[in-house]
Amino acid sequence: MKNSSLSIAATLVILLLLFSVAKAEGTSITSIIDFESLPDGAFVTEVKSGYGLSGMDVPGSISIVAVNPARRDLNAAMIFNAECPGKCSGNDVSLEAGEAGKTLIVSADFDPSDPDSADLTSLVFDFDFSKW
């Protein structure tokens, strides 16, 4: 339960990150990683404008990798709908977070039809901005 709470807290921090890119004219473009346009249970390898990234349309993408030690060969980054009063996908009520909406989790069992977070002592999400 404590690990799940930590993963929710980490995910919410990530979700609220605000990114600005300077344009040639000196104005800025604002985009937010929010995962809202992604389906529940989707495995995520990148976000880009219109696909997990809302706000101004910006070129490029941000790569995402999450590791589940049980299957280090697979990207375990998965979308979980935390706005699930009474019935969370994956029966993972510890991830219920009111109005948080879609969040990024480390998948426990790699089953996209039933998203469930891995109960790990440490979680690592790697966001690569080199293509953004």
Coordinates of C-alpha atoms in Angstrom, one line a residue:
M1 CA 0.0 0.0 0.0
K2 CA 2.8 2.4 0.9
N3 CA 4.6 1.6 -2.4
S4 CA 1.4 2.2 -4.3
S5 CA 0.9 5.5 -2.6
L6 CA 4.5 6.5 -3.5
S7 CA 3.9 5.5 -7.1
I8 CA 0.8 7.6 -7.2
A9 CA 2.6 10.6 -5.8
A10 CA 5.5 10.2 -8.2
T11 CA 3.0 9.8 -11.1
L12 CA 1.1 12.9 -10.1
V13 CA 4.2 15.0 -10.0
I14 CA 5.1 13.8 -13.5
L15 CA 1.6 14.5 -14.7
L16 CA 1.7 18.0 -13.5
L17 CA 5.1 18.9 -15.1
L18 CA 4.8 21.9 -17.3
F19 CA 7.1 22.1 -20.4
S20 CA 7.9 25.3 -22.3
V21 CA 9.8 25.5 -25.6
A22 CA 11.1 28.8 -26.8
K23 CA 10.1 29.8 -30.3
A24 CA 12.2 31.9 -32.6
E25 CA 10.0 35.0 -31.8
G26 CA 10.8 34.7 -28.1
T27 CA 7.3 33.5 -27.2
S28 CA 6.8 30.1 -25.5
I29 CA 4.8 27.1 -26.2
T30 CA 3.2 25.2 -23.3
S31 CA 2.4 21.5 -23.2
I32 CA 1.6 19.1 -20.4
I33 CA 2.1 15.4 -20.1
D34 CA -1.3 14.2 -18.9
F35 CA -1.9 10.8 -20.5
E36 CA -5.7 11.7 -20.9
S37 CA -5.8 10.8 -24.6
L38 CA -4.4 7.3 -24.0
P39 CA -6.6 4.3 -23.5
D40 CA -6.6 2.4 -20.1
G41 CA -4.1 -0.4 -20.2
A42 CA -2.1 1.0 -23.1
F43 CA 1.6 0.4 -22.9
V44 CA 3.4 3.7 -23.4
T45 CA 6.8 4.0 -25.2
E46 CA 6.4 7.7 -26.0
V47 CA 4.1 10.7 -25.7
K48 CA 3.7 13.5 -28.3
S49 CA 1.2 16.2 -29.2
G50 CA -2.3 14.6 -29.2
Y51 CA -1.0 11.4 -27.7
G52 CA -0.4 11.9 -24.0
L53 CA 0.8 15.4 -24.4
S54 CA -1.8 18.2 -24.4
G55 CA -1.6 21.9 -25.0
M56 CA 0.2 23.6 -27.9
D57 CA 1.1 21.4 -30.8
V58 CA 4.9 20.8 -30.6
P59 CA 7.1 18.7 -32.8
G60 CA 8.9 15.6 -31.6
S61 CA 8.2 13.1 -28.9
I62 CA 9.3 12.1 -25.3
S63 CA 10.3 8.5 -24.9
I64 CA 9.1 6.7 -21.7
V65 CA 10.5 3.5 -20.2
A66 CA 9.5 1.8 -16.9
V67 CA 11.2 -1.4 -15.6
N68 CA 9.5 -4.3 -13.8
P69 CA 12.3 -6.5 -12.4
A70 CA 10.3 -9.6 -13.2
R71 CA 10.5 -8.8 -16.9
R72 CA 13.4 -6.4 -17.6
D73 CA 13.2 -7.2 -21.3
L74 CA 9.8 -5.4 -21.6
N75 CA 8.8 -1.8 -21.1
A76 CA 6.3 -1.9 -18.2
A77 CA 5.0 1.7 -18.6
M78 CA 1.2 1.4 -18.6
I79 CA -1.8 3.7 -18.4
F80 CA -4.0 3.3 -15.4
N81 CA -7.3 5.2 -14.9
A82 CA -7.1 6.4 -11.3
E83 CA -10.5 8.1 -11.5
C84 CA -12.3 4.8 -10.6
P85 CA -14.7 5.2 -7.6
G86 CA -15.8 1.7 -6.6
K87 CA -14.2 -0.3 -9.3
C88 CA -10.6 0.3 -10.4
S89 CA -9.2 -1.6 -13.4
G90 CA -6.9 -4.3 -12.1
N91 CA -8.8 -4.3 -8.8
D92 CA -6.0 -2.0 -7.6
V93 CA -8.0 0.3 -5.3
S94 CA -4.8 1.5 -3.7
L95 CA -4.3 3.5 -6.9
E96 CA -7.6 5.3 -6.7
A97 CA -6.8 9.0 -6.7
G98 CA -10.1 10.8 -7.1
E99 CA -9.8 13.3 -10.0
A100 CA -6.3 12.4 -11.0
G101 CA -7.5 10.8 -14.3
K102 CA -5.0 8.7 -16.3
T103 CA -1.7 7.9 -14.6
L104 CA 1.4 6.1 -15.6
I105 CA 2.2 2.9 -13.6
V106 CA 4.7 0.1 -13.7
S107 CA 2.6 -2.9 -14.8
A108 CA 2.5 -5.9 -12.4
D109 CA 1.5 -8.6 -14.9
F110 CA 1.7 -7.0 -18.4
D111 CA -2.0 -7.6 -18.9
P112 CA -3.5 -4.6 -20.8
S113 CA -7.0 -5.8 -20.3
D114 CA -6.6 -5.5 -16.5
P115 CA -4.1 -2.7 -15.6
D116 CA -2.5 -3.3 -12.2
S117 CA 0.6 -1.7 -10.7
A118 CA 3.6 -3.6 -9.6
D119 CA 4.2 -3.6 -5.8
L120 CA 7.8 -2.7 -5.8
T121 CA 10.1 -1.1 -3.3
S122 CA 11.5 1.3 -5.9
L123 CA 10.2 2.5 -9.2
V124 CA 12.1 4.0 -12.1
F125 CA 10.5 5.9 -15.0
D126 CA 12.9 7.1 -17.6
F127 CA 11.7 10.1 -19.7
D128 CA 14.0 10.8 -22.7
F129 CA 13.6 14.4 -24.1
S130 CA 16.3 14.1 -26.8
K131 CA 13.6 13.9 -29.6
W132 CA 11.5 16.7 -28.3

